[in-house]
mmCIF file of C-alpha atoms in Angstrom:
data_model
loop_
_atom_site.group_PDB
_atom_site.id
_atom_site.type_symbol
_atom_site.label_atom_id
_atom_site.label_comp_id
_atom_site.label_asym_id
_atom_site.label_seq_id
_atom_site.Cartn_x
_atom_site.Cartn_y
_atom_site.Cartn_z
ATOM 1 C CA ALA A 1 23.763 -39.309 -19.255
ATOM 2 C CA LEU A 2 25.048 -35.776 -18.737
ATOM 3 C CA ILE A 3 22.843 -35.266 -15.681
ATOM 4 C CA GLN A 4 24.210 -38.496 -14.248
ATOM 5 C CA SER A 5 27.756 -37.277 -14.940
ATOM 6 C CA LEU A 6 27.094 -34.175 -12.843
ATOM 7 C CA LYS A 7 26.883 -36.406 -9.784
ATOM 8 C CA THR A 8 30.500 -37.519 -10.046
ATOM 9 C CA GLY A 9 33.357 -35.170 -9.205
ATOM 10 C CA THR A 10 35.644 -36.468 -11.920
ATOM 11 C CA THR A 11 33.107 -35.837 -14.689
ATOM 12 C CA GLN A 12 31.241 -32.747 -13.423
ATOM 13 C CA GLN A 13 33.297 -30.153 -15.239
ATOM 14 C CA ILE A 14 33.258 -31.761 -18.666
ATOM 15 C CA ALA A 15 29.516 -32.438 -18.297
ATOM 16 C CA LEU A 16 28.933 -28.767 -17.403
ATOM 17 C CA SER A 17 30.933 -27.666 -20.451
ATOM 18 C CA ILE A 18 28.830 -29.841 -22.755
ATOM 19 C CA ILE A 19 25.534 -28.758 -21.172
ATOM 20 C CA SER A 20 26.633 -25.133 -21.551
ATOM 21 C CA GLU A 21 27.123 -25.670 -25.294
ATOM 22 C CA LEU A 22 23.626 -27.171 -25.541
ATOM 23 C CA GLY A 23 22.182 -23.977 -24.033
ATOM 24 C CA PRO A 24 18.390 -23.681 -23.677
ATOM 25 C CA ASP A 25 17.925 -27.194 -25.061
ATOM 26 C CA ALA A 26 19.493 -28.496 -21.832
ATOM 27 C CA ALA A 27 16.749 -27.091 -19.581
ATOM 28 C CA ASP A 28 16.055 -30.580 -18.185
ATOM 29 C CA ALA A 29 19.492 -30.464 -16.571
ATOM 30 C CA ALA A 30 18.873 -27.107 -14.868
ATOM 31 C CA ALA A 31 18.116 -28.460 -11.391
ATOM 32 C CA SER A 32 21.265 -30.583 -11.371
ATOM 33 C CA VAL A 33 23.381 -27.659 -12.599
ATOM 34 C CA ILE A 34 21.888 -25.282 -10.025
ATOM 35 C CA ALA A 35 22.818 -27.760 -7.282
ATOM 36 C CA LEU A 36 26.470 -27.159 -8.183
ATOM 37 C CA LEU A 37 26.291 -23.388 -7.643
ATOM 38 C CA ASN A 38 27.452 -24.018 -4.096
ATOM 39 C CA SER A 39 30.210 -26.443 -5.046
ATOM 40 C CA LYS A 40 33.342 -26.173 -2.915
ATOM 41 C CA ASP A 41 35.440 -26.554 -6.051
ATOM 42 C CA GLU A 42 35.862 -23.050 -7.509
ATOM 43 C CA THR A 43 36.237 -24.170 -11.117
ATOM 44 C CA THR A 44 33.095 -26.298 -10.889
ATOM 45 C CA GLN A 45 31.210 -23.437 -9.260
ATOM 46 C CA ARG A 46 32.229 -20.981 -11.984
ATOM 47 C CA LEU A 47 31.282 -23.437 -14.730
ATOM 48 C CA ALA A 48 27.913 -24.025 -13.060
ATOM 49 C CA ILE A 49 27.188 -20.271 -13.051
ATOM 50 C CA LEU A 50 28.075 -19.937 -16.733
ATOM 51 C CA THR A 51 26.042 -23.038 -17.584
ATOM 52 C CA VAL A 52 23.002 -21.560 -15.838
ATOM 53 C CA ALA A 53 23.538 -18.466 -18.014
ATOM 54 C CA SER A 54 23.660 -20.622 -21.158
ATOM 55 C CA ILE A 55 20.464 -22.487 -20.256
ATOM 56 C CA GLY A 56 18.748 -19.153 -19.673
ATOM 57 C CA GLN A 57 15.059 -18.990 -18.815
ATOM 58 C CA GLY A 58 14.894 -22.707 -18.125
ATOM 59 C CA ALA A 59 17.183 -22.148 -15.133
ATOM 60 C CA LYS A 60 15.367 -19.134 -13.672
ATOM 61 C CA SER A 61 14.979 -20.840 -10.302
ATOM 62 C CA ALA A 62 18.692 -20.145 -9.797
ATOM 63 C CA THR A 63 17.942 -16.426 -9.318
ATOM 64 C CA PRO A 64 17.931 -16.318 -5.475
ATOM 65 C CA GLN A 65 21.241 -18.203 -5.247
ATOM 66 C CA LEU A 66 22.864 -16.010 -7.876
ATOM 67 C CA ILE A 67 21.750 -12.856 -6.059
ATOM 68 C CA LYS A 68 23.355 -14.149 -2.859
ATOM 69 C CA LEU A 69 26.583 -14.871 -4.712
ATOM 70 C CA LEU A 70 26.606 -11.393 -6.235
ATOM 71 C CA GLU A 71 25.963 -9.783 -2.846
ATOM 72 C CA ASN A 72 28.932 -11.619 -1.333
ATOM 73 C CA LYS A 73 31.837 -9.173 -1.771
ATOM 74 C CA GLN A 74 34.336 -11.928 -0.991
ATOM 75 C CA PHE A 75 33.062 -14.129 -3.825
ATOM 76 C CA SER A 76 35.580 -14.455 -6.655
ATOM 77 C CA PHE A 77 33.086 -14.893 -9.492
ATOM 78 C CA ARG A 78 30.695 -11.989 -8.951
ATOM 79 C CA PRO A 79 30.917 -10.856 -12.612
ATOM 80 C CA ALA A 80 29.832 -14.351 -13.707
ATOM 81 C CA ALA A 81 26.875 -14.194 -11.294
ATOM 82 C CA ALA A 82 25.869 -10.789 -12.691
ATOM 83 C CA PHE A 83 26.165 -12.134 -16.237
ATOM 84 C CA ALA A 84 23.938 -15.113 -15.391
ATOM 85 C CA LEU A 85 21.312 -12.856 -13.786
ATOM 86 C CA GLY A 86 21.239 -10.823 -16.993
ATOM 87 C CA LYS A 87 20.766 -13.959 -19.078
ATOM 88 C CA LEU A 88 17.882 -14.953 -16.791
ATOM 89 C CA GLU A 89 16.426 -11.423 -17.122
ATOM 90 C CA ALA A 90 15.987 -11.591 -13.351
ATOM 91 C CA LYS A 91 13.950 -8.532 -12.337
ATOM 92 C CA ASP A 92 14.403 -9.430 -8.676
ATOM 93 C CA ALA A 93 18.124 -8.747 -9.110
ATOM 94 C CA VAL A 94 17.862 -5.122 -10.314
ATOM 95 C CA ALA A 95 18.652 -3.514 -6.956
ATOM 96 C CA THR A 96 21.639 -5.813 -6.343
ATOM 97 C CA LEU A 97 22.961 -5.265 -9.864
ATOM 98 C CA LYS A 98 22.662 -1.474 -9.558
ATOM 99 C CA SER A 99 24.582 -1.622 -6.291
ATOM 100 C CA ALA A 100 27.300 -3.791 -7.874
ATOM 101 C CA SER A 101 27.563 -1.492 -10.900
ATOM 102 C CA ASN A 102 28.374 1.438 -8.600
ATOM 103 C CA GLU A 103 31.061 -0.337 -6.602
ATOM 104 C CA HIS A 104 34.641 0.828 -6.995
ATOM 105 C CA GLN A 105 36.525 -2.396 -7.662
ATOM 106 C CA PRO A 106 39.935 -1.619 -9.204
ATOM 107 C CA ASP A 107 40.944 -5.267 -8.788
ATOM 108 C CA ASN A 108 37.735 -6.475 -10.451
ATOM 109 C CA PRO A 109 36.797 -4.014 -13.252
ATOM 110 C CA THR A 110 34.661 -6.617 -15.029
ATOM 111 C CA LEU A 111 32.088 -6.480 -12.212
ATOM 112 C CA ARG A 112 30.817 -3.048 -13.267
ATOM 113 C CA LEU A 113 30.656 -4.044 -16.928
ATOM 114 C CA ALA A 114 28.843 -7.321 -16.190
ATOM 115 C CA SER A 115 26.367 -5.597 -13.874
ATOM 116 C CA ILE A 116 25.569 -2.822 -16.361
ATOM 117 C CA TRP A 117 25.248 -5.382 -19.147
ATOM 118 C CA ALA A 118 22.850 -7.439 -17.007
ATOM 119 C CA LEU A 119 20.715 -4.392 -16.179
ATOM 120 C CA LEU A 120 20.414 -3.710 -19.903
ATOM 121 C CA GLN A 121 19.100 -7.236 -20.493
ATOM 122 C CA ILE A 122 16.500 -6.768 -17.770
ATOM 123 C CA GLU A 123 15.558 -3.142 -18.544
ATOM 124 C CA PRO A 124 16.421 -2.616 -22.240
ATOM 125 C CA SER A 125 14.196 0.442 -22.586
ATOM 126 C CA ASN A 126 15.481 2.220 -19.471
ATOM 127 C CA ALA A 127 17.051 5.427 -20.818
ATOM 128 C CA GLU A 128 19.377 5.841 -17.838
ATOM 129 C CA THR A 129 20.635 2.268 -18.177
ATOM 130 C CA VAL A 130 21.213 2.697 -21.914
ATOM 131 C CA LYS A 131 23.110 5.960 -21.389
ATOM 132 C CA THR A 132 25.352 4.344 -18.784
ATOM 133 C CA ALA A 133 25.818 1.157 -20.809
ATOM 134 C CA LEU A 134 26.859 2.609 -24.174
ATOM 135 C CA PRO A 135 30.422 3.735 -23.315
ATOM 136 C CA GLU A 136 31.033 0.639 -21.192
ATOM 137 C CA LEU A 137 29.870 -1.732 -23.923
ATOM 138 C CA THR A 138 31.796 0.085 -26.644
ATOM 139 C CA LYS A 139 34.964 -0.213 -24.578
ATOM 140 C CA ALA A 140 34.196 -3.898 -23.940
ATOM 141 C CA LEU A 141 34.324 -4.609 -27.691
ATOM 142 C CA GLN A 142 38.112 -4.585 -27.266
ATOM 143 C CA HIS A 143 38.130 -6.915 -24.243
ATOM 144 C CA GLU A 144 40.602 -9.806 -24.321
ATOM 145 C CA ASN A 145 37.849 -12.338 -23.578
ATOM 146 C CA PRO A 146 35.883 -13.245 -26.752
ATOM 147 C CA LEU A 147 32.753 -13.970 -24.691
ATOM 148 C CA VAL A 148 32.831 -10.386 -23.386
ATOM 149 C CA ARG A 149 33.328 -8.990 -26.894
ATOM 150 C CA ARG A 150 30.471 -11.099 -28.226
ATOM 151 C CA GLU A 151 28.028 -10.192 -25.463
ATOM 152 C CA ALA A 152 28.935 -6.500 -25.722
ATOM 153 C CA ALA A 153 28.138 -6.571 -29.447
ATOM 154 C CA LEU A 154 24.895 -8.420 -28.759
ATOM 155 C CA ALA A 155 23.886 -5.812 -26.182
ATOM 156 C CA LEU A 156 24.684 -2.909 -28.525
ATOM 157 C CA GLY A 157 22.496 -4.546 -31.145
ATOM 158 C CA ARG A 158 19.714 -4.743 -28.604
ATOM 159 C CA ILE A 159 20.048 -1.003 -27.979
ATOM 160 C CA GLY A 160 19.692 -0.414 -31.725
ATOM 161 C CA SER A 161 19.946 3.005 -33.396
ATOM 162 C CA PRO A 162 21.043 4.900 -30.243
ATOM 163 C CA ALA A 163 24.265 2.849 -30.426
ATOM 164 C CA LYS A 164 25.333 4.409 -33.752
ATOM 165 C CA ASN A 165 28.463 5.958 -32.185
ATOM 166 C CA SER A 166 29.677 2.400 -31.518
ATOM 167 C CA VAL A 167 29.717 1.558 -35.241
ATOM 168 C CA PRO A 168 33.490 2.112 -35.759
ATOM 169 C CA ALA A 169 34.285 -0.217 -32.854
ATOM 170 C CA LEU A 170 31.807 -2.798 -34.134
ATOM 171 C CA GLN A 171 33.276 -2.541 -37.616
ATOM 172 C CA SER A 172 36.700 -3.359 -36.190
ATOM 173 C CA LEU A 173 35.236 -6.595 -34.825
ATOM 174 C CA LEU A 174 34.503 -7.748 -38.372
ATOM 175 C CA ASN A 175 38.204 -8.705 -38.415
ATOM 176 C CA ASP A 176 37.985 -10.569 -35.103
ATOM 177 C CA LYS A 177 39.621 -13.994 -35.072
ATOM 178 C CA GLU A 178 36.516 -15.501 -33.424
ATOM 179 C CA PRO A 179 33.726 -16.189 -35.959
ATOM 180 C CA ARG A 180 30.998 -15.910 -33.315
ATOM 181 C CA VAL A 181 32.225 -12.448 -32.345
ATOM 182 C CA ARG A 182 32.129 -11.395 -35.984
ATOM 183 C CA MET A 183 28.607 -12.776 -36.290
ATOM 184 C CA GLU A 184 27.333 -10.740 -33.347
ATOM 185 C CA ALA A 185 29.057 -7.627 -34.680
ATOM 186 C CA LEU A 186 27.222 -8.074 -37.989
ATOM 187 C CA VAL A 187 23.885 -8.533 -36.246
ATOM 188 C CA ALA A 188 24.545 -5.450 -34.095
ATOM 189 C CA LEU A 189 25.287 -3.365 -37.194
ATOM 190 C CA ALA A 190 22.043 -4.629 -38.719
ATOM 191 C CA GLU A 191 20.052 -3.684 -35.621
ATOM 192 C CA ILE A 192 21.605 -0.210 -35.464
ATOM 193 C CA GLY A 193 20.327 0.289 -39.013
ATOM 194 C CA PRO A 194 21.158 3.283 -41.261
ATOM 195 C CA GLY A 195 23.671 4.556 -38.706
ATOM 196 C CA SER A 196 25.872 1.626 -39.769
ATOM 197 C CA LYS A 197 26.197 2.714 -43.415
ATOM 198 C CA ASP A 198 29.895 3.584 -43.110
ATOM 199 C CA ALA A 199 30.578 -0.110 -42.414
ATOM 200 C CA ILE A 200 29.009 -1.263 -45.704
ATOM 201 C CA PRO A 201 32.281 -1.711 -47.679
ATOM 202 C CA LYS A 202 33.650 -3.976 -44.964
ATOM 203 C CA ILE A 203 30.375 -5.890 -44.632
ATOM 204 C CA GLU A 204 30.286 -6.339 -48.402
ATOM 205 C CA SER A 205 33.799 -7.800 -48.347
ATOM 206 C CA LEU A 206 32.521 -10.576 -46.060
ATOM 207 C CA LEU A 207 30.346 -11.888 -48.902
ATOM 208 C CA SER A 208 33.545 -13.559 -50.117
ATOM 209 C CA GLU A 209 34.281 -15.200 -46.755
ATOM 210 C CA ARG A 210 34.911 -18.946 -46.724
ATOM 211 C CA ASP A 211 32.608 -19.393 -43.717
ATOM 212 C CA PRO A 212 29.033 -19.761 -45.100
ATOM 213 C CA GLN A 213 27.471 -18.540 -41.849
ATOM 214 C CA LEU A 214 29.427 -15.288 -42.023
ATOM 215 C CA ARG A 215 28.452 -14.824 -45.660
ATOM 216 C CA THR A 216 24.804 -15.340 -44.773
ATOM 217 C CA ALA A 217 25.040 -12.923 -41.825
ATOM 218 C CA ALA A 218 26.641 -10.334 -44.117
ATOM 219 C CA CYS A 219 23.747 -10.751 -46.585
ATOM 220 C CA TYR A 220 21.295 -10.191 -43.760
ATOM 221 C CA THR A 221 23.053 -7.062 -42.513
ATOM 222 C CA LEU A 222 23.227 -5.558 -45.999
ATOM 223 C CA GLY A 223 19.530 -6.249 -46.440
ATOM 224 C CA ARG A 224 18.714 -4.533 -43.153
ATOM 225 C CA LEU A 225 20.618 -1.451 -44.333
ATOM 226 C CA GLY A 226 18.393 -1.335 -47.418
ATOM 227 C CA ALA A 227 19.086 1.046 -50.293
ATOM 228 C CA GLU A 228 22.357 2.160 -48.683
ATOM 229 C CA SER A 229 23.775 -1.241 -49.725
ATOM 230 C CA LYS A 230 23.326 -0.794 -53.491
ATOM 231 C CA SER A 231 27.019 -1.404 -54.133
ATOM 232 C CA ALA A 232 26.580 -4.994 -52.906
ATOM 233 C CA VAL A 233 23.884 -5.896 -55.447
ATOM 234 C CA PRO A 234 26.176 -7.568 -58.052
ATOM 235 C CA ARG A 235 27.779 -9.837 -55.450
ATOM 236 C CA LEU A 236 24.421 -10.650 -53.847
ATOM 237 C CA LYS A 237 23.056 -11.666 -57.247
ATOM 238 C CA GLN A 238 25.975 -14.074 -57.629
ATOM 239 C CA LEU A 239 24.973 -15.714 -54.339
ATOM 240 C CA LEU A 240 21.553 -16.552 -55.792
ATOM 241 C CA ALA A 241 23.353 -19.467 -57.464
ATOM 242 C CA SER A 242 24.667 -20.767 -54.123
ATOM 243 C CA ARG A 243 24.134 -24.434 -53.204
ATOM 244 C CA ASP A 244 23.415 -23.303 -49.641
ATOM 245 C CA SER A 245 19.636 -22.838 -49.552
ATOM 246 C CA LEU A 246 19.659 -20.510 -46.537
ATOM 247 C CA GLN A 247 22.375 -18.316 -48.005
ATOM 248 C CA LYS A 248 20.543 -18.167 -51.327
ATOM 249 C CA THR A 249 17.295 -17.240 -49.570
ATOM 250 C CA VAL A 250 18.881 -14.507 -47.445
ATOM 251 C CA ALA A 251 20.662 -13.091 -50.505
ATOM 252 C CA ALA A 252 17.327 -12.933 -52.355
ATOM 253 C CA TRP A 253 15.675 -11.307 -49.354
ATOM 254 C CA ALA A 254 18.503 -8.749 -49.124
ATOM 255 C CA LEU A 255 18.191 -7.864 -52.813
ATOM 256 C CA VAL A 256 14.480 -7.225 -52.370
ATOM 257 C CA GLU A 257 15.127 -5.026 -49.325
ATOM 258 C CA ILE A 258 17.845 -3.048 -51.136
ATOM 259 C CA GLY A 259 15.755 -2.402 -54.231
ATOM 260 C CA PRO A 260 13.983 -5.142 -56.177
ATOM 261 C CA ASP A 261 13.822 -5.454 -59.918
ATOM 262 C CA ALA A 262 11.562 -7.865 -61.810
ATOM 263 C CA ASP A 263 14.200 -10.601 -62.056
ATOM 264 C CA THR A 264 15.020 -10.377 -58.353
ATOM 265 C CA VAL A 265 11.364 -10.608 -57.364
ATOM 266 C CA LYS A 266 10.882 -13.617 -59.622
ATOM 267 C CA ALA A 267 13.857 -15.383 -58.041
ATOM 268 C CA ALA A 268 12.978 -14.345 -54.504
ATOM 269 C CA ILE A 269 9.319 -15.390 -54.293
ATOM 270 C CA PRO A 270 9.784 -19.202 -54.309
ATOM 271 C CA LEU A 271 12.723 -18.957 -51.907
ATOM 272 C CA LEU A 272 10.823 -16.745 -49.475
ATOM 273 C CA VAL A 273 7.716 -18.911 -49.701
ATOM 274 C CA ASP A 274 9.819 -21.956 -48.772
ATOM 275 C CA ALA A 275 11.316 -20.013 -45.859
ATOM 276 C CA LEU A 276 7.899 -18.855 -44.678
ATOM 277 C CA LEU A 277 6.503 -22.368 -44.633
ATOM 278 C CA GLY A 278 9.582 -24.377 -43.701
ATOM 279 C CA ALA A 279 12.161 -22.376 -41.737
ATOM 280 C CA ARG A 280 12.588 -23.555 -38.144
ATOM 281 C CA ASN A 281 13.521 -20.104 -36.853
ATOM 282 C CA PRO A 282 10.378 -17.975 -36.369
ATOM 283 C CA ASN A 283 12.371 -14.799 -37.034
ATOM 284 C CA VAL A 284 13.184 -16.105 -40.517
ATOM 285 C CA ARG A 285 9.491 -16.823 -41.108
ATOM 286 C CA ILE A 286 8.569 -13.324 -39.922
ATOM 287 C CA GLN A 287 11.079 -11.673 -42.261
ATOM 288 C CA ALA A 288 9.849 -13.832 -45.150
ATOM 289 C CA ALA A 289 6.224 -12.861 -44.487
ATOM 290 C CA GLU A 290 7.036 -9.161 -44.272
ATOM 291 C CA THR A 291 9.006 -9.195 -47.524
ATOM 292 C CA LEU A 292 6.379 -11.215 -49.373
ATOM 293 C CA GLY A 293 3.919 -8.543 -48.314
ATOM 294 C CA LYS A 294 6.042 -6.034 -50.241
ATOM 295 C CA ILE A 295 6.476 -8.013 -53.457
ATOM 296 C CA GLY A 296 3.635 -10.522 -53.606
ATOM 297 C CA ARG A 297 0.769 -8.505 -55.027
ATOM 298 C CA GLY A 298 -0.935 -10.499 -57.775
ATOM 299 C CA SER A 299 0.860 -13.760 -56.951
ATOM 300 C CA ALA A 300 -1.406 -16.688 -56.146
ATOM 301 C CA VAL A 301 1.579 -18.602 -54.762
ATOM 302 C CA VAL A 302 2.325 -15.843 -52.260
ATOM 303 C CA SER A 303 -1.312 -15.471 -51.273
ATOM 304 C CA THR A 304 -1.655 -19.206 -50.635
ATOM 305 C CA ALA A 305 1.549 -19.318 -48.606
ATOM 306 C CA LEU A 306 0.556 -16.373 -46.441
ATOM 307 C CA LYS A 307 -2.875 -17.878 -45.823
ATOM 308 C CA GLY A 308 -1.129 -21.018 -44.612
ATOM 309 C CA ALA A 309 1.175 -18.981 -42.361
ATOM 310 C CA VAL A 310 -1.824 -17.372 -40.694
ATOM 311 C CA ASN A 311 -2.089 -20.709 -38.847
ATOM 312 C CA ASP A 312 1.592 -20.743 -37.818
ATOM 313 C CA GLN A 313 2.283 -21.972 -34.283
ATOM 314 C CA ASP A 314 4.084 -18.707 -33.488
ATOM 315 C CA ALA A 315 1.782 -15.752 -32.773
ATOM 316 C CA THR A 316 4.252 -13.183 -34.147
ATOM 317 C CA VAL A 317 4.529 -15.099 -37.430
ATOM 318 C CA ARG A 318 0.731 -15.258 -37.647
ATOM 319 C CA LYS A 319 0.509 -11.507 -37.152
ATOM 320 C CA ALA A 320 3.174 -10.855 -39.814
ATOM 321 C CA ALA A 321 1.340 -13.125 -42.275
ATOM 322 C CA GLU A 322 -1.977 -11.395 -41.633
ATOM 323 C CA SER A 323 -0.383 -7.982 -42.162
ATOM 324 C CA ALA A 324 1.287 -9.136 -45.382
ATOM 325 C CA LEU A 325 -1.974 -10.544 -46.723
ATOM 326 C CA ALA A 326 -3.688 -7.230 -46.150
ATOM 327 C CA LYS A 327 -0.956 -5.471 -48.152
ATOM 328 C CA ILE A 328 -1.212 -7.684 -51.246
ATOM 329 C CA LYS A 329 -4.991 -7.647 -51.560
#
């Protein structure tokens, strides 16, 4: 129905907005969205570019058109084209993005930021790109557009520990009015690791947030910071009584990562086993396997669960389960 709506001018824009929210799950609509990249209506064209970015890898055939749009110095939405190329991880666009990142565009300062951000998505381990990106991304955390703030935080998380000087700016985002921005800031702090320890008091305060997703993300971040998060243990233990199964599981996992005691291990094992065998997100299953490998020695339940996970459909989960089994033998 949405694809059909893209064929009618009066419904194109609302259909694009909905498809954009669906993201990668809307890959079947990619061809129809890509057809609108050359729309004569500027708003439709911009929405089509951003929708391609949301679909991601399923819309990779848009790469040549996006490169042409980025190369066109008269095109109004060059930053959006750069952003989409980054989301597509389009290696063919590296030269064009580098050129755009070096342009002096006082009337379009977002072009440099978007181009550098895109290069980081394509070449995350390129030391020169990382060095150039860090100050730009840190500055972008204060951008008026929440999408820019969110993507800057996401990119800093991808850089990881080298982004530790961005921690104060990321910590300030934990007060952002947009929940999704706060979520990405938490994940970025988790990925930076021990360099984020100064943010722990603020992260801990989010365990009392009304939004359950933010509470769960805060649990995760505290767990990733390990023993540095000892002050959060009492509040995390309270969350073990939560009615939210995911929150309860992540709180248990965090307690184990911070420093397990016998009671915590006893509470955590069944929750982590359930996550290993039933969580839809493979990253959750990987984390569960790795933690069970730390605490599951002598547990028949853990051994059985890990043996089952060795047949997981995701290769990374299988590898994590195999490694965990070897540790508990």
